[in-house]
PDB file of C-alpha atoms in Angstrom:
ATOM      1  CA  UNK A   1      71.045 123.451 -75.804  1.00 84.00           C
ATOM      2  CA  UNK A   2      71.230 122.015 -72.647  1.00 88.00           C
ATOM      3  CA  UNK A   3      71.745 118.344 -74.258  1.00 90.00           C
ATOM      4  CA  UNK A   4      74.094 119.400 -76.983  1.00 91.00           C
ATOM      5  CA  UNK A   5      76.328 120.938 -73.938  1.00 93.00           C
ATOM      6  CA  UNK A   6      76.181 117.512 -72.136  1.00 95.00           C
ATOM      7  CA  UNK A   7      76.713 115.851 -75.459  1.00 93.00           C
ATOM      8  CA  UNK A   8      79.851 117.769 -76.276  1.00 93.00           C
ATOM      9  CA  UNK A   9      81.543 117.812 -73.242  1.00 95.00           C
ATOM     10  CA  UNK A  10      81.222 113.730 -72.399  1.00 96.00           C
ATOM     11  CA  UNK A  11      82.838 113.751 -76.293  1.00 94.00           C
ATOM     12  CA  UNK A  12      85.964 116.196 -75.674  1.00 94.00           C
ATOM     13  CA  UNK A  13      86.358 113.593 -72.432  1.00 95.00           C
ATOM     14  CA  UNK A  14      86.098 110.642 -74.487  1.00 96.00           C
ATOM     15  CA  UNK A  15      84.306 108.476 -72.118  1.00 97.00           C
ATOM     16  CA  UNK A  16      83.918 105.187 -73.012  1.00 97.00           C
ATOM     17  CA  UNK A  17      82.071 102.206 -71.643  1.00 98.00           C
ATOM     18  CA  UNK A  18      83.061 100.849 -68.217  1.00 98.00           C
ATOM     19  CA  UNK A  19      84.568 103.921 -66.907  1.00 98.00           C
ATOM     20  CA  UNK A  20      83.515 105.739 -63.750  1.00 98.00           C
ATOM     21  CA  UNK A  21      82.018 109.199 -64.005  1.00 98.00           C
ATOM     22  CA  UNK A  22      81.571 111.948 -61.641  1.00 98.00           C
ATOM     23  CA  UNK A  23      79.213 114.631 -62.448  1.00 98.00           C
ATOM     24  CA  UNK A  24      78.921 117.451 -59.857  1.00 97.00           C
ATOM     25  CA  UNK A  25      75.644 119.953 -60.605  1.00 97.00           C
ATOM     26  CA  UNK A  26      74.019 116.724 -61.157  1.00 98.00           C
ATOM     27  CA  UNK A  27      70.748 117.568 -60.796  1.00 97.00           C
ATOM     28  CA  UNK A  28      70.985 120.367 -63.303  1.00 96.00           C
ATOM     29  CA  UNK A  29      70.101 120.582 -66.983  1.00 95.00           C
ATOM     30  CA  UNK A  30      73.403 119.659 -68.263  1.00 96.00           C
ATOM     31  CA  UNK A  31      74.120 117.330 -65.341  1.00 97.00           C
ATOM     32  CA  UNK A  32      71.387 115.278 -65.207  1.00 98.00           C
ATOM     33  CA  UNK A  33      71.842 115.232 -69.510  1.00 97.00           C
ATOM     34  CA  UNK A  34      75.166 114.231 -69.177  1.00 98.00           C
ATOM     35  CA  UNK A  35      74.813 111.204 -66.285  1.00 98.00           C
ATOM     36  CA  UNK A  36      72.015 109.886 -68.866  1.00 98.00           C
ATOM     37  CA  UNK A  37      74.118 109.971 -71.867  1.00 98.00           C
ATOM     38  CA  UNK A  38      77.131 108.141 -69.851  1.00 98.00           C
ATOM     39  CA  UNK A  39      74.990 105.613 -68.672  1.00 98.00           C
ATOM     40  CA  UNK A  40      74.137 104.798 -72.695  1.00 97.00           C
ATOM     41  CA  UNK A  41      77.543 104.652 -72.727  1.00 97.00           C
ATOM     42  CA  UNK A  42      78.338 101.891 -70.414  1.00 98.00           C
ATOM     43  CA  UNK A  43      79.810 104.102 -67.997  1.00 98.00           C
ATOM     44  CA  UNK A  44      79.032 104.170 -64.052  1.00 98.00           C
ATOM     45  CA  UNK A  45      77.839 107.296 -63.051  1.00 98.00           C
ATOM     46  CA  UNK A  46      78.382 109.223 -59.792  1.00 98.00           C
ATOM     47  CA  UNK A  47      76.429 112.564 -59.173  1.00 98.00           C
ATOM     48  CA  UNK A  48      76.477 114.851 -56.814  1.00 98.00           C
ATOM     49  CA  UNK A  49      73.662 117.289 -55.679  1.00 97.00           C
ATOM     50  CA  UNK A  50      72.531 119.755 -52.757  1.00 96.00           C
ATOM     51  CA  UNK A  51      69.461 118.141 -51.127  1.00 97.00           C
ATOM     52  CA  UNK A  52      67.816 114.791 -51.097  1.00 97.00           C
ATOM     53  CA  UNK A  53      64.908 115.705 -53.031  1.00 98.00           C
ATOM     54  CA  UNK A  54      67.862 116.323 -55.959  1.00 98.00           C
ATOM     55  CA  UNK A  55      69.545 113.229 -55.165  1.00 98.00           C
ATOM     56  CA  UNK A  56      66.548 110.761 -55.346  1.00 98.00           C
ATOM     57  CA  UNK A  57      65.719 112.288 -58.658  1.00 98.00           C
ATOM     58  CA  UNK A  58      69.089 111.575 -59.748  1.00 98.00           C
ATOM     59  CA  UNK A  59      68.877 107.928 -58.898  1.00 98.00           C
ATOM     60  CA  UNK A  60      64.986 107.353 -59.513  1.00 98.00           C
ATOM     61  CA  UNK A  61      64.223 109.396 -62.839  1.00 97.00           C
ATOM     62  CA  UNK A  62      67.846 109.656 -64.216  1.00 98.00           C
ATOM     63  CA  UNK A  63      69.358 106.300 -63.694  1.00 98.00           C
ATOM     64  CA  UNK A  64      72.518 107.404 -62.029  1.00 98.00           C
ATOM     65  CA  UNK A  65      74.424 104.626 -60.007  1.00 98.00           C
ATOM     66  CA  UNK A  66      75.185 107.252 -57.051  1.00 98.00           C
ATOM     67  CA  UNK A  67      74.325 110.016 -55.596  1.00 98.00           C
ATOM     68  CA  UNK A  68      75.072 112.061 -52.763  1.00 98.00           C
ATOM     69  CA  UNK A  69      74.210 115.020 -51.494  1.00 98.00           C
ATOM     70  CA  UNK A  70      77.345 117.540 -50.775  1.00 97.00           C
ATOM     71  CA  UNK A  71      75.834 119.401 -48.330  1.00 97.00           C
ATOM     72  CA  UNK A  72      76.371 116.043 -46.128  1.00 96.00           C
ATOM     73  CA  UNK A  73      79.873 115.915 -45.776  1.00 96.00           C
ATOM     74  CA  UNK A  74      82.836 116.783 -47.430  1.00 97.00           C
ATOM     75  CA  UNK A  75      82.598 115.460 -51.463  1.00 97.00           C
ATOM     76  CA  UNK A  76      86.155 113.947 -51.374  1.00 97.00           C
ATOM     77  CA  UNK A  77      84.969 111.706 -48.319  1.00 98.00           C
ATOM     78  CA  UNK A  78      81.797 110.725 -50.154  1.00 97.00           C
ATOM     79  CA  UNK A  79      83.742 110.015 -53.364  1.00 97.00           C
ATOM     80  CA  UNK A  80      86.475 107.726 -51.198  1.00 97.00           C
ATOM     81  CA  UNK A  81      83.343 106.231 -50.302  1.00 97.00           C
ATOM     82  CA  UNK A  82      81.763 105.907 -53.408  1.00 96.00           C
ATOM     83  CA  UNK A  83      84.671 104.969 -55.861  1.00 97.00           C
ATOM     84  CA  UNK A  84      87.404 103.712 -53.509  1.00 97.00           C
ATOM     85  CA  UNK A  85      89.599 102.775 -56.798  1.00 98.00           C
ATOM     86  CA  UNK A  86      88.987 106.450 -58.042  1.00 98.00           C
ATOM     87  CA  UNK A  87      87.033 107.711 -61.470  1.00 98.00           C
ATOM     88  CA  UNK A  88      88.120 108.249 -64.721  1.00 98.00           C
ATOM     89  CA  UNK A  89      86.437 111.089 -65.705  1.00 98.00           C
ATOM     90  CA  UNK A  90      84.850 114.705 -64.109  1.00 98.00           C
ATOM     91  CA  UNK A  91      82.384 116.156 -65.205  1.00 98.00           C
ATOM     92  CA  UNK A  92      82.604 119.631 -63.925  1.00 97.00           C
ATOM     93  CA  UNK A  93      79.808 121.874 -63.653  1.00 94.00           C
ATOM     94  CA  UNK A  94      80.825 123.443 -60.003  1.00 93.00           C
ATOM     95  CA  UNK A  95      84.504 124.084 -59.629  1.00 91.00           C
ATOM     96  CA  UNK A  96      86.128 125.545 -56.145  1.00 92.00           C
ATOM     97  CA  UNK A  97      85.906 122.249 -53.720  1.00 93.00           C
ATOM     98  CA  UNK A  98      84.464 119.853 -56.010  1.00 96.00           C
ATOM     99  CA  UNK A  99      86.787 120.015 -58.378  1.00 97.00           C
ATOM    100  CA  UNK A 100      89.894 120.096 -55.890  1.00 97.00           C
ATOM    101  CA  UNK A 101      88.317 116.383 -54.698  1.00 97.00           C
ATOM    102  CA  UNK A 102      87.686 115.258 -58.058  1.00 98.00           C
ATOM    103  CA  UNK A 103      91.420 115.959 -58.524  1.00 98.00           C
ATOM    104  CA  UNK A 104      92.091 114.286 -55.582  1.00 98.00           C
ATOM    105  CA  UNK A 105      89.692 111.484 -56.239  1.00 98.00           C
ATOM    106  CA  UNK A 106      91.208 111.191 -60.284  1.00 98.00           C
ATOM    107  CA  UNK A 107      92.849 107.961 -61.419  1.00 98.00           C
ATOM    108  CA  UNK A 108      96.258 107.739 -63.599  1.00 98.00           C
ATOM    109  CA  UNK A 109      95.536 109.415 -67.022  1.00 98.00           C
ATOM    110  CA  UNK A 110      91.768 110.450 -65.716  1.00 98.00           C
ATOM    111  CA  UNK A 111      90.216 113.721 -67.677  1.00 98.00           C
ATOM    112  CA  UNK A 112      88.451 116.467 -66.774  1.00 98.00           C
ATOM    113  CA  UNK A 113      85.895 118.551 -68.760  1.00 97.00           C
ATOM    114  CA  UNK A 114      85.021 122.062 -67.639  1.00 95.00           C
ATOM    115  CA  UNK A 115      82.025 122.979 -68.121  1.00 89.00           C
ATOM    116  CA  UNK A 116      80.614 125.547 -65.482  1.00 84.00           C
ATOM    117  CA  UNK A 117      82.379 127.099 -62.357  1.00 83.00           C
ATOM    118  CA  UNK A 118      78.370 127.440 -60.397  1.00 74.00           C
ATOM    119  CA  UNK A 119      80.716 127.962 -57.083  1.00 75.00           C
ATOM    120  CA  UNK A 120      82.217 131.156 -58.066  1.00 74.00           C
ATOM    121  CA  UNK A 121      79.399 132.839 -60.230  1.00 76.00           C
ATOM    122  CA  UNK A 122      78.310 134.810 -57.599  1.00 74.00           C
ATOM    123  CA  UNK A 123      81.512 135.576 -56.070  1.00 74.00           C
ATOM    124  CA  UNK A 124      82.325 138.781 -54.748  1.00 83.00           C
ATOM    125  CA  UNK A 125      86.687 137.814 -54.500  1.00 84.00           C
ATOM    126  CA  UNK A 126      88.360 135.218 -57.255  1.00 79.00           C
ATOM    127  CA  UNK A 127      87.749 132.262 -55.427  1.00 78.00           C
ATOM    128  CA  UNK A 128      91.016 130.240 -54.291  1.00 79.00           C
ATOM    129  CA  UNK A 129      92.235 127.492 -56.688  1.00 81.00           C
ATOM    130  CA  UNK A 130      92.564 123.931 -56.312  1.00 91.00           C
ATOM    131  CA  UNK A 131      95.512 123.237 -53.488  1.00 92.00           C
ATOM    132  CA  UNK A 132      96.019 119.948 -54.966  1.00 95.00           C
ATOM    133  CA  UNK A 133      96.829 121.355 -58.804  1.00 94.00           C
ATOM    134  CA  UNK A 134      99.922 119.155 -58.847  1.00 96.00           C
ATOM    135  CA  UNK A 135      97.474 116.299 -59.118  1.00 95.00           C
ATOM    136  CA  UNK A 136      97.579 116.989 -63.183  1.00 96.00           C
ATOM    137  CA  UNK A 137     101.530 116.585 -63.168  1.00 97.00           C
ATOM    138  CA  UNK A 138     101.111 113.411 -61.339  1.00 97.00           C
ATOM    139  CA  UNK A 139      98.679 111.501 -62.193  1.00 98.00           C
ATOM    140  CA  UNK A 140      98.846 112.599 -66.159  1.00 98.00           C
ATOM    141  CA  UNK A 141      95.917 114.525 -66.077  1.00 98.00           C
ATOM    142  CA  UNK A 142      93.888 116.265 -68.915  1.00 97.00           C
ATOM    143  CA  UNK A 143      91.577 119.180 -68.624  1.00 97.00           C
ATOM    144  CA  UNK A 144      89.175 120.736 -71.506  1.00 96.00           C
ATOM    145  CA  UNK A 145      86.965 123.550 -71.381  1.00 94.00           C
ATOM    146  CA  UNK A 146      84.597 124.111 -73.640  1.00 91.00           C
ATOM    147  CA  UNK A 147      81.648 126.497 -74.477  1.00 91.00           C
ATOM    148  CA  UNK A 148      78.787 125.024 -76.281  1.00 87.00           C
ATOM    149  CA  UNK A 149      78.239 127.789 -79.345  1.00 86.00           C
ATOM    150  CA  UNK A 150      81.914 126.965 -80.504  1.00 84.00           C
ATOM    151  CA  UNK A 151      79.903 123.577 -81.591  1.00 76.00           C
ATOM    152  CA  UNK A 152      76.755 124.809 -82.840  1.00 79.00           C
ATOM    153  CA  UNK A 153      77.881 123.573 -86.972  1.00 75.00           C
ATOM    154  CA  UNK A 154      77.454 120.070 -84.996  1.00 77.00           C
ATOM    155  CA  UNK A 155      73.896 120.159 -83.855  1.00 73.00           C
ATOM    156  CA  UNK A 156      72.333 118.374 -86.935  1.00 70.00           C
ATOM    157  CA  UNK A 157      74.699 115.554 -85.574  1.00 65.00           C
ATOM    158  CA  UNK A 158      73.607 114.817 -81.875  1.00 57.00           C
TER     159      UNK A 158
END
């Protein structure tokens, strides 16, 4: 399932070769699936993770480009750092802060699949939005959330 959910989402984003991919919740099932099937792709893939142990395994046994550890510093720092000329697409398994620097970090026209929300599972208060939600005005933004059963009369397919 895990693969099929990674499989769908990089499809509803329509990434295509040569495009720049962040993938936060990297290390995860459906992260570390997804950075994979974007580097058969042609894409260049940025993950992020929460320790180094995660982010060496994302670089060493998944073949992702980058990968940083968020813990470090602030992700849209690293990102600036990463892909000064932006990404096209987001993968977003984490929401809260990661997504409002992917939105930050977004190029003209980039897209965003939702996937998870890991930041706010566990929440006790809604967590805050994005502060930067004009970002999808501006910059032409798209944003598609998905759950993986609606797809499950495609799984012969993947």
């Amino acid at each position: 399932m895990t693969g099929m959910t990674a499989w769908v989402g990089l499809n509803l984003a329509e990434v295509k070769a040569g495009e720049i991919i962040f993938i936060s919740g990297a290390a995860g099932a459906v992260g570390s699936v997804a950075g994979q099937l974007a580097k058969l792709r042609g894409c260049r893939v940025i993950g992020s993770a929460g320790s180094m142990t995660k982010v060496l395994f994302l670089r060493e046994e998944c073949g992702f480009d980058i990968a940083f550890d968020y813990k470090i510093g602030p992700v849209v720092d690293q990102l600036k750092l990463e892909a000064p000329d932006g990404i096209d697409v987001y993968f977003d398994n984490i929401g809260g802060d990661t997504l409002e620097a992917a939105l930050s970090a977004l190029r003209m026209h980039g897209r965003i699949i939702a996937c998870g929300g890991i930041s706010g599972y566990n929440a006790e208060t809604p967590p805050r939005g994005p502060s930067n939600l004009f970002n999808m005005i501006a910059k032409r933004l798209t944003m598609k959330g998905f759950i993986v059963r609606d797809w499950l009369d495609r799984q012969g397919r993947v």
